[in-house]
Amino acid sequence: MAQDLQAKDFQAGDFQAGDGQRSGSGAVAGLLERIEQPAALADAQGAIVAANGAFCRRSGLELAALRQRGLQALCAADVTPLLQGAVASLSSELVTAPGAEAAIPLALTRLPATNGPEVVWCLLELLDQRVTLADLDNLVLARYADGVVLMHLQLLQLDLVRGRLGIAACEALIEEIAHRLETALPAGGFYSRQGGDRLLVLLPGAMGIDAVRDVAGTLLASLEAPTTVLEHVIEPSLNVGISRAPDDGKEFSVLLEAATRALEETHRQPFPSCCIASPVERSVQLQQLLARPLALAIEQEQLELAYQPIIELETGRVIAAEVLCRWDDPVLGRQSPADFIDVAEATAQISSLGRWVMERAFEALHRWDGAGLQLGKICINVSPLQVQDPSWSSDLLTALERHQLTPGRIVLELTEGSILEMSDHVANQLRDLRRQGFELAMDDFGTGYSGLQRLTELPFSEVKIDRSLISAIDYDQLQQAMLSAVIRLSDATGIMVVVEGVERSRQRQMLLSLGCRHGQGYQLSAPLSDLELEALLQSQITAEA
């Protein structure tokens, strides 16, 4: 805190008592604006006489409204002793609406008097913008003894906003998110900015997972509404990792670690915007819970495939489809693909799972060929662990021959993260498959740090741009420039570009204007069952006839 500096910068002689009006108001207003955190000034009667812009924005009240309400009405604590000079400082909480539960910690400091003891001025500072871990530890112990939910929020496009519009726009966007948070939080909620693109939210009470998801969904919906910053329309995009006390621990540092791990999970497939933390032992628990049921599901063919079309952006024509695996266990219910694929890799079932997916997908493509449906290629996600299996390549070729398909119609997708970590042996296997005619695609391009280097090292025929690189493509010039560079590279090398995560019509229009020809995402088509894809392909043939 900077209370010592701020207190000596203000002198009671700068003001005159009586009508609540200040002399030298411009100088004092300038001093308040120099304070980074929200700050205001009150006189001996508790009337607010000045406040900086940050204080007004964070409290949600204009200066005129602050003056009408006064210090006593704004604070949960009794501030009379401070105004009378009986104490030098006081911690309270700011009440932002009449009758509302106190929500925002506030420090009140009596400034040194220079015109006699009858003249008292009080400096107010909101403390919830940047707080220490110790502050939050104390807050959790004092306010949330019955349980608490911690949300670790990340504003995804802040770096892009900084690059395009500057630091002032970043701060304005963060302040807008903070104001929305303040409006959306339930009674007893608390938030703080931890610097950069991160914010923390504490919600009172022990909640079940379903309740937490509902609250998080409502909160994200309110935060992601479009806003205008420096005359530019921005649609904020946030991810959130969540931990709960006492389930994930009782100390704030433990809760923060769990919430941060959950936030990191939102950057993995299938890219959820919200992820709830589980204990560190979760991977072990998942293996114990899912390993045997997964083996049975593969053996008894209880899994399902879905197909997400890859679309020619200009015509809307389906040119390919990505194969996705789904598992709805009769006892355990629907399982997350990220969970059961992790279990498959950890329990050496990824090869058998991959063979099942490959067999069913090839069978469907052969059936569609027989029906005269026009689907050029299917894209199958591959784990490097599959490629390491000595029999995998031969099984792939055997299945292809059995269903009368050619290698050129199969795209093998590997995530950029897995490519960066793969061994030379796996890389050589992929080169051999490419020589035999299979297509290779780098999936999630842009989530790693060496994607461009690997594009030159391995014989990729396709690159799939991660959704994070086009989240603001319809209005952000930096993203537009980045994608343009990738498209120019692809044109020069003959590598096909597919953009993932197309979810708004304006994104599609901008992609077309930048020369991008192929896309995938919910705005184009959600994942479909085999029958739904058949119907779509049939309608495409009918429309072209």
Short mmCIF file of C-alpha atoms in Angstrom, two decimals, residues 47-304:
data_model
loop_
_atom_site.label_atom_id
_atom_site.label_comp_id
_atom_site.label_asym_id
_atom_site.label_seq_id
_atom_site.Cartn_x
_atom_site.Cartn_y
_atom_site.Cartn_z
CA ALA A 47 -19.20 14.14 2.84
CA ILE A 48 -17.27 12.92 -0.21
CA VAL A 49 -15.71 16.00 -1.78
CA ALA A 50 -13.40 14.46 -4.37
CA ALA A 51 -12.70 11.09 -6.02
CA ASN A 52 -10.52 9.92 -8.85
CA GLY A 53 -11.94 8.24 -11.92
CA ALA A 54 -10.86 4.79 -10.79
CA PHE A 55 -12.82 5.13 -7.54
CA CYS A 56 -15.97 6.19 -9.41
CA ARG A 57 -15.67 3.36 -11.90
CA ARG A 58 -14.97 0.69 -9.31
CA SER A 59 -17.74 1.85 -7.00
CA GLY A 60 -20.14 2.20 -9.92
CA LEU A 61 -21.11 5.70 -8.76
CA GLU A 62 -20.54 9.11 -10.27
CA LEU A 63 -18.95 11.79 -8.08
CA ALA A 64 -22.31 13.55 -7.73
CA ALA A 65 -23.89 10.35 -6.41
CA LEU A 66 -20.97 9.78 -4.03
CA ARG A 67 -21.40 13.28 -2.61
CA GLN A 68 -25.11 12.71 -2.04
CA ARG A 69 -24.58 9.46 -0.14
CA GLY A 70 -21.62 10.41 2.05
CA LEU A 71 -19.10 8.34 3.96
CA GLN A 72 -21.44 6.89 6.59
CA ALA A 73 -23.83 5.60 3.95
CA LEU A 74 -21.00 4.07 1.92
CA CYS A 75 -19.27 2.16 4.73
CA ALA A 76 -20.32 -0.90 6.63
CA ALA A 77 -18.31 0.12 9.71
CA ASP A 78 -19.08 3.00 12.06
CA VAL A 79 -16.71 5.73 10.86
CA THR A 80 -17.71 8.38 13.46
CA PRO A 81 -14.61 7.85 15.68
CA LEU A 82 -12.37 8.37 12.68
CA LEU A 83 -14.15 11.58 11.69
CA GLN A 84 -13.90 12.84 15.26
CA GLY A 85 -10.20 12.13 15.28
CA ALA A 86 -10.32 9.35 17.86
CA VAL A 87 -8.48 6.89 15.58
CA ALA A 88 -5.96 7.37 12.80
CA SER A 89 -7.13 4.64 10.41
CA LEU A 90 -9.95 2.18 9.93
CA SER A 91 -10.72 -0.79 7.70
CA SER A 92 -14.23 -1.00 6.40
CA GLU A 93 -16.16 -2.17 3.35
CA LEU A 94 -17.77 -0.09 0.67
CA VAL A 95 -21.49 -0.63 0.19
CA THR A 96 -22.25 0.15 -3.45
CA ALA A 97 -26.04 0.18 -3.20
CA PRO A 98 -28.44 1.10 -0.39
CA GLY A 99 -29.13 -1.96 1.75
CA ALA A 100 -26.63 -4.12 -0.15
CA GLU A 101 -24.27 -6.45 1.67
CA ALA A 102 -20.79 -4.99 2.05
CA ALA A 103 -18.51 -6.27 -0.67
CA ILE A 104 -15.43 -4.11 -1.25
CA PRO A 105 -12.65 -3.70 1.37
CA LEU A 106 -11.85 -0.07 2.07
CA ALA A 107 -9.05 1.63 3.99
CA LEU A 108 -9.82 5.01 5.58
CA THR A 109 -6.96 7.20 6.82
CA ARG A 110 -7.30 10.49 8.75
CA LEU A 111 -4.95 12.99 7.13
CA PRO A 112 -2.61 15.19 9.17
CA ALA A 113 -4.37 18.39 10.26
CA THR A 114 -2.63 21.73 9.71
CA ASN A 115 -5.50 24.13 10.50
CA GLY A 116 -6.36 22.83 13.95
CA PRO A 117 -8.01 19.70 15.31
CA GLU A 118 -11.47 20.84 14.22
CA VAL A 119 -10.54 20.32 10.55
CA VAL A 120 -10.51 16.63 9.64
CA TRP A 121 -10.08 15.08 6.22
CA CYS A 122 -10.25 11.37 5.46
CA LEU A 123 -8.63 9.54 2.54
CA LEU A 124 -10.50 6.50 1.19
CA GLU A 125 -8.73 3.75 -0.77
CA LEU A 126 -10.38 0.68 -2.28
CA LEU A 127 -8.17 -2.31 -1.58
CA ASP A 128 -9.48 -4.94 -3.93
CA GLN A 129 -7.60 -4.08 -7.11
CA ARG A 130 -4.25 -5.54 -6.12
CA VAL A 131 -3.99 -7.50 -2.90
CA THR A 132 -1.33 -9.81 -1.50
CA LEU A 133 -1.70 -13.54 -0.97
CA ALA A 134 -1.62 -12.86 2.78
CA ASP A 135 -4.53 -10.43 2.40
CA LEU A 136 -6.51 -13.05 0.53
CA ASP A 137 -5.59 -15.74 3.03
CA ASN A 138 -6.96 -13.56 5.80
CA LEU A 139 -10.02 -12.73 3.75
CA VAL A 140 -10.83 -16.41 3.18
CA LEU A 141 -10.42 -17.18 6.89
CA ALA A 142 -12.46 -14.19 8.03
CA ARG A 143 -15.28 -14.17 5.51
CA TYR A 144 -15.62 -17.63 3.99
CA ALA A 145 -15.42 -20.06 6.90
CA ASP A 146 -18.38 -22.03 5.48
CA GLY A 147 -16.70 -22.64 2.16
CA VAL A 148 -15.58 -20.61 -0.85
CA VAL A 149 -15.28 -20.86 -4.62
CA LEU A 150 -12.17 -19.34 -6.21
CA MET A 151 -12.30 -18.38 -9.88
CA HIS A 152 -9.05 -17.58 -11.69
CA LEU A 153 -10.03 -15.56 -14.77
CA GLN A 154 -7.86 -14.84 -17.79
CA LEU A 155 -8.73 -12.16 -20.35
CA LEU A 156 -7.47 -13.84 -23.51
CA GLN A 157 -6.94 -11.00 -25.97
CA LEU A 158 -5.30 -8.43 -23.71
CA ASP A 159 -1.92 -8.69 -25.46
CA LEU A 160 -3.62 -8.20 -28.80
CA VAL A 161 -5.46 -5.13 -27.53
CA ARG A 162 -2.16 -3.74 -26.22
CA GLY A 163 -0.44 -4.34 -29.54
CA ARG A 164 -3.25 -2.76 -31.53
CA LEU A 165 -4.59 0.02 -29.29
CA GLY A 166 -1.98 0.56 -26.58
CA ILE A 167 -1.75 0.28 -22.80
CA ALA A 168 -4.54 2.79 -22.15
CA ALA A 169 -6.98 0.55 -24.02
CA CYS A 170 -5.82 -2.46 -21.99
CA GLU A 171 -6.51 -0.66 -18.73
CA ALA A 172 -9.87 0.57 -19.99
CA LEU A 173 -10.86 -2.97 -20.98
CA ILE A 174 -9.76 -4.39 -17.62
CA GLU A 175 -11.68 -1.66 -15.79
CA GLU A 176 -14.78 -2.48 -17.82
CA ILE A 177 -14.43 -6.18 -16.93
CA ALA A 178 -13.92 -5.19 -13.28
CA HIS A 179 -17.05 -3.06 -13.30
CA ARG A 180 -19.05 -5.89 -14.87
CA LEU A 181 -17.68 -8.28 -12.26
CA GLU A 182 -18.75 -5.96 -9.49
CA THR A 183 -22.25 -5.78 -10.94
CA ALA A 184 -22.55 -9.53 -11.55
CA LEU A 185 -21.13 -10.88 -8.29
CA PRO A 186 -23.60 -12.26 -5.74
CA ALA A 187 -23.79 -10.87 -2.21
CA GLY A 188 -20.55 -11.44 -0.33
CA GLY A 189 -18.53 -11.90 -3.50
CA PHE A 190 -15.07 -10.38 -3.87
CA TYR A 191 -12.70 -9.84 -6.77
CA SER A 192 -9.17 -8.56 -7.29
CA ARG A 193 -6.86 -7.96 -10.19
CA GLN A 194 -3.61 -9.87 -9.92
CA GLY A 195 -1.82 -8.03 -12.69
CA GLY A 196 -1.64 -8.53 -16.43
CA ASP A 197 -4.59 -10.42 -17.84
CA ARG A 198 -5.57 -12.24 -14.62
CA LEU A 199 -8.35 -11.57 -12.12
CA LEU A 200 -9.47 -13.52 -9.07
CA VAL A 201 -13.03 -13.93 -7.83
CA LEU A 202 -14.13 -15.34 -4.46
CA LEU A 203 -17.71 -16.50 -3.99
CA PRO A 204 -19.09 -17.48 -0.58
CA GLY A 205 -20.42 -20.92 0.27
CA ALA A 206 -19.65 -24.54 -0.55
CA MET A 207 -21.05 -25.39 -4.00
CA GLY A 208 -21.42 -28.57 -5.96
CA ILE A 209 -19.86 -28.88 -9.40
CA ASP A 210 -23.14 -28.34 -11.28
CA ALA A 211 -23.91 -25.20 -9.28
CA VAL A 212 -20.40 -23.87 -9.87
CA ARG A 213 -20.72 -24.45 -13.62
CA ASP A 214 -24.04 -22.59 -13.69
CA VAL A 215 -22.60 -19.63 -11.78
CA ALA A 216 -19.48 -19.54 -13.96
CA GLY A 217 -21.54 -19.71 -17.15
CA THR A 218 -23.73 -16.82 -16.05
CA LEU A 219 -20.70 -14.80 -15.00
CA LEU A 220 -18.84 -15.37 -18.28
CA ALA A 221 -21.93 -14.44 -20.29
CA SER A 222 -22.12 -11.09 -18.51
CA LEU A 223 -18.40 -10.41 -18.93
CA GLU A 224 -18.17 -11.32 -22.61
CA ALA A 225 -20.81 -8.94 -23.94
CA PRO A 226 -19.35 -6.56 -26.59
CA THR A 227 -17.93 -3.28 -25.35
CA THR A 228 -16.41 -0.16 -26.93
CA VAL A 229 -12.82 0.78 -26.07
CA LEU A 230 -11.29 3.88 -27.68
CA GLU A 231 -14.00 3.74 -30.36
CA HIS A 232 -13.19 0.09 -31.16
CA VAL A 233 -15.77 -2.63 -30.55
CA ILE A 234 -14.26 -5.53 -28.60
CA GLU A 235 -15.91 -8.79 -27.64
CA PRO A 236 -14.05 -9.84 -24.47
CA SER A 237 -13.13 -13.51 -24.28
CA LEU A 238 -12.27 -15.09 -20.94
CA ASN A 239 -11.27 -18.48 -19.63
CA VAL A 240 -11.74 -19.50 -16.00
CA GLY A 241 -10.20 -22.11 -13.75
CA ILE A 242 -12.12 -22.90 -10.57
CA SER A 243 -11.26 -24.43 -7.20
CA ARG A 244 -13.47 -24.97 -4.16
CA ALA A 245 -12.95 -25.03 -0.42
CA PRO A 246 -12.87 -27.30 1.42
CA ASP A 247 -12.77 -29.85 -1.46
CA ASP A 248 -9.51 -28.56 -2.95
CA GLY A 249 -8.00 -27.24 0.29
CA LYS A 250 -8.60 -24.55 2.89
CA GLU A 251 -5.61 -22.25 2.48
CA PHE A 252 -5.81 -19.64 -0.22
CA SER A 253 -2.42 -20.55 -1.72
CA VAL A 254 -3.59 -24.15 -2.19
CA LEU A 255 -6.86 -23.02 -3.74
CA LEU A 256 -5.01 -20.66 -6.09
CA GLU A 257 -2.67 -23.44 -7.22
CA ALA A 258 -5.64 -25.71 -7.96
CA ALA A 259 -7.54 -22.96 -9.81
CA THR A 260 -4.43 -22.12 -11.85
CA ARG A 261 -4.03 -25.76 -12.88
CA ALA A 262 -7.66 -25.77 -13.94
CA LEU A 263 -7.13 -22.58 -15.94
CA GLU A 264 -4.23 -24.22 -17.75
CA GLU A 265 -6.56 -27.09 -18.70
CA THR A 266 -8.72 -24.65 -20.70
CA HIS A 267 -5.84 -24.40 -23.19
CA ARG A 268 -6.05 -28.11 -23.98
CA GLN A 269 -8.50 -29.88 -26.24
CA PRO A 270 -11.46 -29.66 -26.32
CA PHE A 271 -10.70 -26.05 -25.21
CA PRO A 272 -13.41 -25.47 -22.61
CA SER A 273 -13.76 -21.87 -21.45
CA CYS A 274 -14.42 -23.14 -17.91
CA CYS A 275 -12.61 -25.90 -16.04
CA ILE A 276 -13.12 -27.00 -12.43
CA ALA A 277 -10.10 -28.21 -10.51
CA SER A 278 -9.77 -31.70 -9.21
CA PRO A 279 -7.32 -33.04 -6.64
CA VAL A 280 -3.75 -33.72 -7.73
CA GLU A 281 -4.56 -37.41 -7.54
CA ARG A 282 -7.30 -36.96 -10.15
CA SER A 283 -5.33 -38.65 -12.95
CA VAL A 284 -4.82 -41.70 -10.76
CA GLN A 285 -8.47 -41.68 -9.75
CA LEU A 286 -9.53 -41.38 -13.38
CA GLN A 287 -7.39 -44.34 -14.32
CA GLN A 288 -8.88 -46.42 -11.53
CA LEU A 289 -12.40 -45.32 -12.45
CA LEU A 290 -12.25 -45.45 -16.25
CA ALA A 291 -9.56 -47.94 -17.29
CA ARG A 292 -11.67 -51.11 -17.09
CA PRO A 293 -14.94 -49.55 -18.38
CA LEU A 294 -13.00 -48.03 -21.30
CA ALA A 295 -11.50 -51.40 -22.19
CA LEU A 296 -15.00 -52.92 -22.17
CA ALA A 297 -16.38 -50.03 -24.22
CA ILE A 298 -13.72 -50.57 -26.89
CA GLU A 299 -14.17 -54.34 -26.86
CA GLN A 300 -17.99 -54.17 -26.98
CA GLU A 301 -18.03 -51.17 -29.37
CA GLN A 302 -19.94 -48.90 -27.02
CA LEU A 303 -18.13 -45.81 -28.31
CA GLU A 304 -19.52 -43.49 -30.96
#
